């Protein structure tokens, strides 16, 4: 280990061009470009595990053991294709590595049989990864050529799914830690701030605030202690870029944190991570331990005189703790409740000290920026928004996964070209961008370049980059109502507009998606009254809520009222769900031929809407039916259907 | 009881610094050790950190991770994130509520099952997703759900 | 540093760093607030105080927004008014329509906000959160359905009363105020001080009213209904009856209570006089025997409750005496029937007090004899006001009357106990006289009356020095006791009152309890003292008479039997 350590540090200090042939050979070995034995790498990220990659792993072990084949088995993160898990990659000595999709345990023997016979199976191939000096496989597309990768600019994700997240050797051999060593050896604190300011990097969590400027505010505030906090709460359901980054390339994040901490003159950094992210926590803890052993963390790092401790804190589970002041309260051992700004954390944060809170993706951008310089970074994306952004795409799409593209790329490229659009025979209806407090982008706006400013102009926001794709079977009102209910559960409850407003809006939206219990009287009136208030409520919530949660919670409603008003009107005035997914708006009928007249449905109908005589077909009084579907559920003869 | 006290003591010793910012890690350690936070744990932690117990209760109820009732033999985590919700986890939830007669955060009377609803457990590509004691079930339908629960019941019976 | 603000077109001066609200208030401009409280940490929760600031995208909470530079502010623009109104309507959408039946009808801040904002229709429909009412505490009823989650109770209980019985629990639409593990208040560490309910803007926290029970007794044949009321009540009930704050209504109260149907009307201050006599004796004994001092007073039941929970190791320092109302009550129950030859009649003993903790105190086992509680009912100043209004009497037409003999004070010593520091002052007067044989000149102790939560003074009585101290507000008391424990201070006699400024600011007192009103009440108590010739307990002929005829001596057998009590460590979740 000792010798390894010295070589690694040396590697991290030098440009590849300055390395001796011997050292270059070392690097190739460490980067798994030259390998002595067959290598199988299994995606052991959460998405892989859920899909059964641990069973795949065991099957591979068993396969090798039964045949006494000497192979290396290693873990990787996700290459970003969550729906294709378990993804594994196989590399034979001297050959390129091939990636396969959906390799569940039972598929292992035949796959490996084929490969060890130098054959590539017809199915499950994603592509091969070309690297210098390796012999490619015939008739296997290069990863770079398949649409999913071809149109992306993978900078932050460059190593995700490729390298072993437990191995610092692989990280450093691939260029890791060069940026940090450069930082502590060649730049003063404020030079790093300036450099990052100059690069134009903006916070990737949603607001798009200049990272360098935020650092400067903290750097300039005098204090005995400053803190850097990595916000790894990633609370938006449906957003998984931060987790994928941490599971696939944890050392990159830690290097980024180290650079940021140095820039603001802090010796203490925290990673606040959701406690549910067990796999990411394991990888980060491992990485911190290794970095300490290597002397890349701790006191007097590599004799630079700079000290840094990074500790991990598990967030006990509350969406609002992603908000920075709430996060800080949580770190301090309090209820995770946001507080008014000013004062901003950068002047008075954790324990009253200047604190910079940065997002995982923001921090993971830093090694690249330092290594390649701000001008390189400015060359990517747009002038106002340089760099790339990672989006996580889910919903009614062919592929579910991460996409990293230069800012300024259109939604059309992201969703249709890269991810392959909606399923066959379906039509794209909308994109929901930015999680539960995000907004709904109509098809007409698919071509706008995605930057913080262009979206804002259209009354939309980027949020953290979750994109939920909706096709013609997805209901706009139903989706918005789900988000509002979610926000209501997640509101901290401190301030009135958010606590009560999200609740009332959720109720109103929910009431639109079901038939009123009595069509004539009271409930219809109440329902109608509620709908009339939606816009006022939304505006007052935006205007008066204390934190971003309440201020942004009405976004889905406001954007859909703007772009999808007709869907609301269909629901409200015609009591019809255009996509037929609001079950409680459905009209139910009894098939005369199938009904045996058992009368069960009539007994269970809460609205007493089913009429008939025993042993003769029953029928449903449409005036009375509230669409609950209970009759459908209880009928043993499948006689109840909907239109 | 004495055993519980001793185990709490061991945990408290791991957090010698009596600062409020040790509270959450402490509660997490207790939650991990016992599966829930007992009255005794609250009062010991309060004494250890010189914090009113109401603050501890107030904090613990704020976060999803902590519970005040023991977890079931099977801890069922159902994802109701955006993807899973749109793929029908709402129906799974009502089915679970019917099958187990419990709601989010509750434990069945016989202590067999407890239910927790999370938002996005990280496999949107395979939604809807459910985990039982860490064992994942993905892309499940209501029918499969019934089978899964039945299977666990049978396994426990053995 | 001065900064100029333009508010609604008018230019005003503000200090850099102060909040917008503080600048507005200083210039007589009014913005509604709910969650902000003087002297307590700002929370910025209710958003009622929002104002429009030019250049700011959203509205800004004036109570927590620090002024950094010049600003243009609109406090009542249509946008601001709509926001405030909508937020109140949102509160109301989760609020029962209960005003007519509500304890706080007429003194409710939510009610007056709705009135001020001209809310005339339930625009926002919705389901209300289900809640259970907690009636477990003899002093306080919690009805969470009326709670608007402003957090004032939480902050006062934590920051002023150092008790933290209550905190926010859960979140979002489940957010509620809760004790640890949602225990009933009576099983929590609540001391019944009632400060939270005075702070509460709505009817979510109210006293456990006993007034209706009184109705059952008052004209019942075979019952002798006896009432005593405390001096803090006499000087504050005026506020609820439309009199000038600070008016001493003792005479009128006597008259009203008689008309109302009480058979006897006594003064709690008589119990206080006896307590002072006994306390002086206990002090002398402890001093003589070289026991550890200070002697800590025990007249405040909330303080006793607190000490039993938090300072079991210091209980031996407490004076073993019951509170004045319990001392008077014991005499009424034991001695009065014989004296009055009314045996056979059932005595119903009622206390009217500024104190909610007295309601809980009355339920203590130690306050019963042979299984019968010494005091049957404890009513607050607010309940008295209600009773007076119900009686339909025109107070203007009533002539002031004297209370009934023998239990009233002709002097002012016992009455001083209504204000923080008063008990210590009155006790030292008697000790001084016992040591020197002369009365202490009244003015000598006036320095003890400055408006501070902790006061300390050394009184020279002949050759002996008496180091006296008084502290009010439990958080202040805790701070002081920690100093005593650490040996940083030495005292001979320490008076502790749970409520800030003492009983004039008790949990049973009129709402609102603004600082100015509290000062007026305190002044009224001191005026009682200044306006009389008899300043001491030992100088009161009625006190002398009862010692001569009945008790024989302070600390004597009968005193011990009737007036002394014991304390026990209380096992609750702290
Ligand atoms: C309700 C709410 C939730 C948030 N959740 C997250 C989150 O999960 N992750 C995150 O990095 N930032 C989140 N933020 C943004 C943070 O407050 C903060 O701005 C961010 O961590 C700054 O990082 P950046 O400058 O690198 O983007 C959230 C903000 C709000 C209002
Ligand atoms: S806006 Fe919502 S989450 Fe933010 S402080 Fe207010 S109640 Fe809490
Ligand atoms: S339950 Fe089915 S079969 Fe029976 S009456 Fe109803 S529709 Fe007919
Ligand atoms: S859906 Fe069926 S059960 Fe439900 S109300 Fe209509 S008829 Fe009755
Ligand atoms: S608390 Fe106020 S608003 Fe509510 S019912 Fe009582 S008086 Fe009316
Ligand atoms: S205020 Fe209105 S509602 Fe209340 S009692 Fe009078 S008339 Fe009736
Ligand atoms: S009565 Fe006093 S101790 Fe009890 S909750 Fe209220 S403020 Fe706290
Ligand atoms: S009980 Fe009263 S003081 Fe406490 S939060 Fe509720 S409304 Fe406010
Ligand atoms: S200070 Fe007075 S009113 Fe307050 S609790 Fe003590 S005795 Fe009661
Ligand atoms: S469009 Fe409403 S559920 Fe369908
Ligand atoms: S929404 Fe269920 S796994 Fe992401
Ligand atoms: S008074 Fe300002 S937010 Fe409540």
mmCIF file of N, CA, C and O in Angstrom, chain A residues 73 98 194 234 270 274 277 323 365 452 460 465 512 523 531 540 588 616:
data_model
loop_
_atom_site.group_PDB
_atom_site.id
_atom_site.type_symbol
_atom_site.label_atom_id
_atom_site.label_comp_id
_atom_site.label_asym_id
_atom_site.label_seq_id
_atom_site.Cartn_x
_atom_site.Cartn_y
_atom_site.Cartn_z
ATOM 1 N N UNK A 73 -13.931 -9.894 -10.591
ATOM 2 C CA UNK A 73 -15.305 -9.418 -10.532
ATOM 3 C C UNK A 73 -15.271 -8.090 -9.783
ATOM 4 O O UNK A 73 -14.673 -8.008 -8.713
ATOM 5 N N UNK A 98 -17.507 -4.739 -23.227
ATOM 6 C CA UNK A 98 -18.867 -4.658 -23.781
ATOM 7 C C UNK A 98 -19.871 -4.532 -22.637
ATOM 8 O O UNK A 98 -19.753 -5.202 -21.606
ATOM 9 N N UNK A 194 -12.073 33.152 -7.557
ATOM 10 C CA UNK A 194 -12.099 33.926 -8.806
ATOM 11 C C UNK A 194 -12.192 33.013 -10.017
ATOM 12 O O UNK A 194 -12.955 33.256 -10.950
ATOM 13 N N UNK A 234 -31.038 15.411 -2.093
ATOM 14 C CA UNK A 234 -31.753 15.038 -3.313
ATOM 15 C C UNK A 234 -33.175 14.573 -3.011
ATOM 16 O O UNK A 234 -33.510 13.388 -3.121
ATOM 17 N N UNK A 270 -19.158 18.976 5.560
ATOM 18 C CA UNK A 270 -20.136 17.938 5.851
ATOM 19 C C UNK A 270 -20.824 17.532 4.569
ATOM 20 O O UNK A 270 -21.053 18.356 3.685
ATOM 21 N N UNK A 274 -29.301 11.856 2.343
ATOM 22 C CA UNK A 274 -30.504 11.116 2.770
ATOM 23 C C UNK A 274 -30.120 9.775 3.366
ATOM 24 O O UNK A 274 -29.333 9.040 2.794
ATOM 25 N N UNK A 277 -30.176 6.618 1.260
ATOM 26 C CA UNK A 277 -29.155 6.349 0.243
ATOM 27 C C UNK A 277 -28.045 5.470 0.808
ATOM 28 O O UNK A 277 -26.881 5.857 0.848
ATOM 29 N N UNK A 323 -33.669 22.220 1.461
ATOM 30 C CA UNK A 323 -33.553 23.683 1.510
ATOM 31 C C UNK A 323 -32.418 24.010 2.472
ATOM 32 O O UNK A 323 -32.349 23.449 3.562
ATOM 33 N N UNK A 365 -18.594 19.136 -10.588
ATOM 34 C CA UNK A 365 -18.100 19.853 -11.746
ATOM 35 C C UNK A 365 -16.708 20.441 -11.513
ATOM 36 O O UNK A 365 -15.993 20.752 -12.460
ATOM 37 N N UNK A 452 -31.443 28.459 -17.609
ATOM 38 C CA UNK A 452 -32.219 29.040 -16.506
ATOM 39 C C UNK A 452 -33.083 30.195 -17.015
ATOM 40 O O UNK A 452 -34.238 30.337 -16.641
ATOM 41 N N UNK A 460 -41.394 28.930 -16.583
ATOM 42 C CA UNK A 460 -41.051 27.557 -16.197
ATOM 43 C C UNK A 460 -39.781 27.583 -15.364
ATOM 44 O O UNK A 460 -39.112 28.606 -15.289
ATOM 45 N N UNK A 465 -33.574 19.152 -12.175
ATOM 46 C CA UNK A 465 -33.327 18.459 -13.427
ATOM 47 C C UNK A 465 -34.044 17.135 -13.592
ATOM 48 O O UNK A 465 -33.673 16.328 -14.424
ATOM 49 N N UNK A 512 -61.377 17.695 -8.287
ATOM 50 C CA UNK A 512 -61.649 17.796 -9.720
ATOM 51 C C UNK A 512 -61.565 16.425 -10.380
ATOM 52 O O UNK A 512 -62.229 16.151 -11.369
ATOM 53 N N UNK A 523 -71.784 19.719 -2.475
ATOM 54 C CA UNK A 523 -70.395 19.407 -2.822
ATOM 55 C C UNK A 523 -69.994 20.002 -4.161
ATOM 56 O O UNK A 523 -68.861 20.430 -4.334
ATOM 57 N N UNK A 531 -62.242 25.696 -7.041
ATOM 58 C CA UNK A 531 -61.540 25.880 -8.308
ATOM 59 C C UNK A 531 -61.328 27.359 -8.589
ATOM 60 O O UNK A 531 -60.273 27.785 -9.061
ATOM 61 N N UNK A 540 -50.822 33.999 -3.762
ATOM 62 C CA UNK A 540 -50.511 34.388 -2.379
ATOM 63 C C UNK A 540 -49.449 33.466 -1.785
ATOM 64 O O UNK A 540 -48.557 33.905 -1.057
ATOM 65 N N UNK A 588 -69.339 3.867 -15.413
ATOM 66 C CA UNK A 588 -69.349 2.411 -15.295
ATOM 67 C C UNK A 588 -70.654 1.838 -15.830
ATOM 68 O O UNK A 588 -71.730 2.431 -15.679
ATOM 69 N N UNK A 616 -81.591 -11.257 -12.173
ATOM 70 C CA UNK A 616 -81.715 -10.578 -13.474
ATOM 71 C C UNK A 616 -80.595 -9.557 -13.568
ATOM 72 O O UNK A 616 -80.101 -9.106 -12.534
#
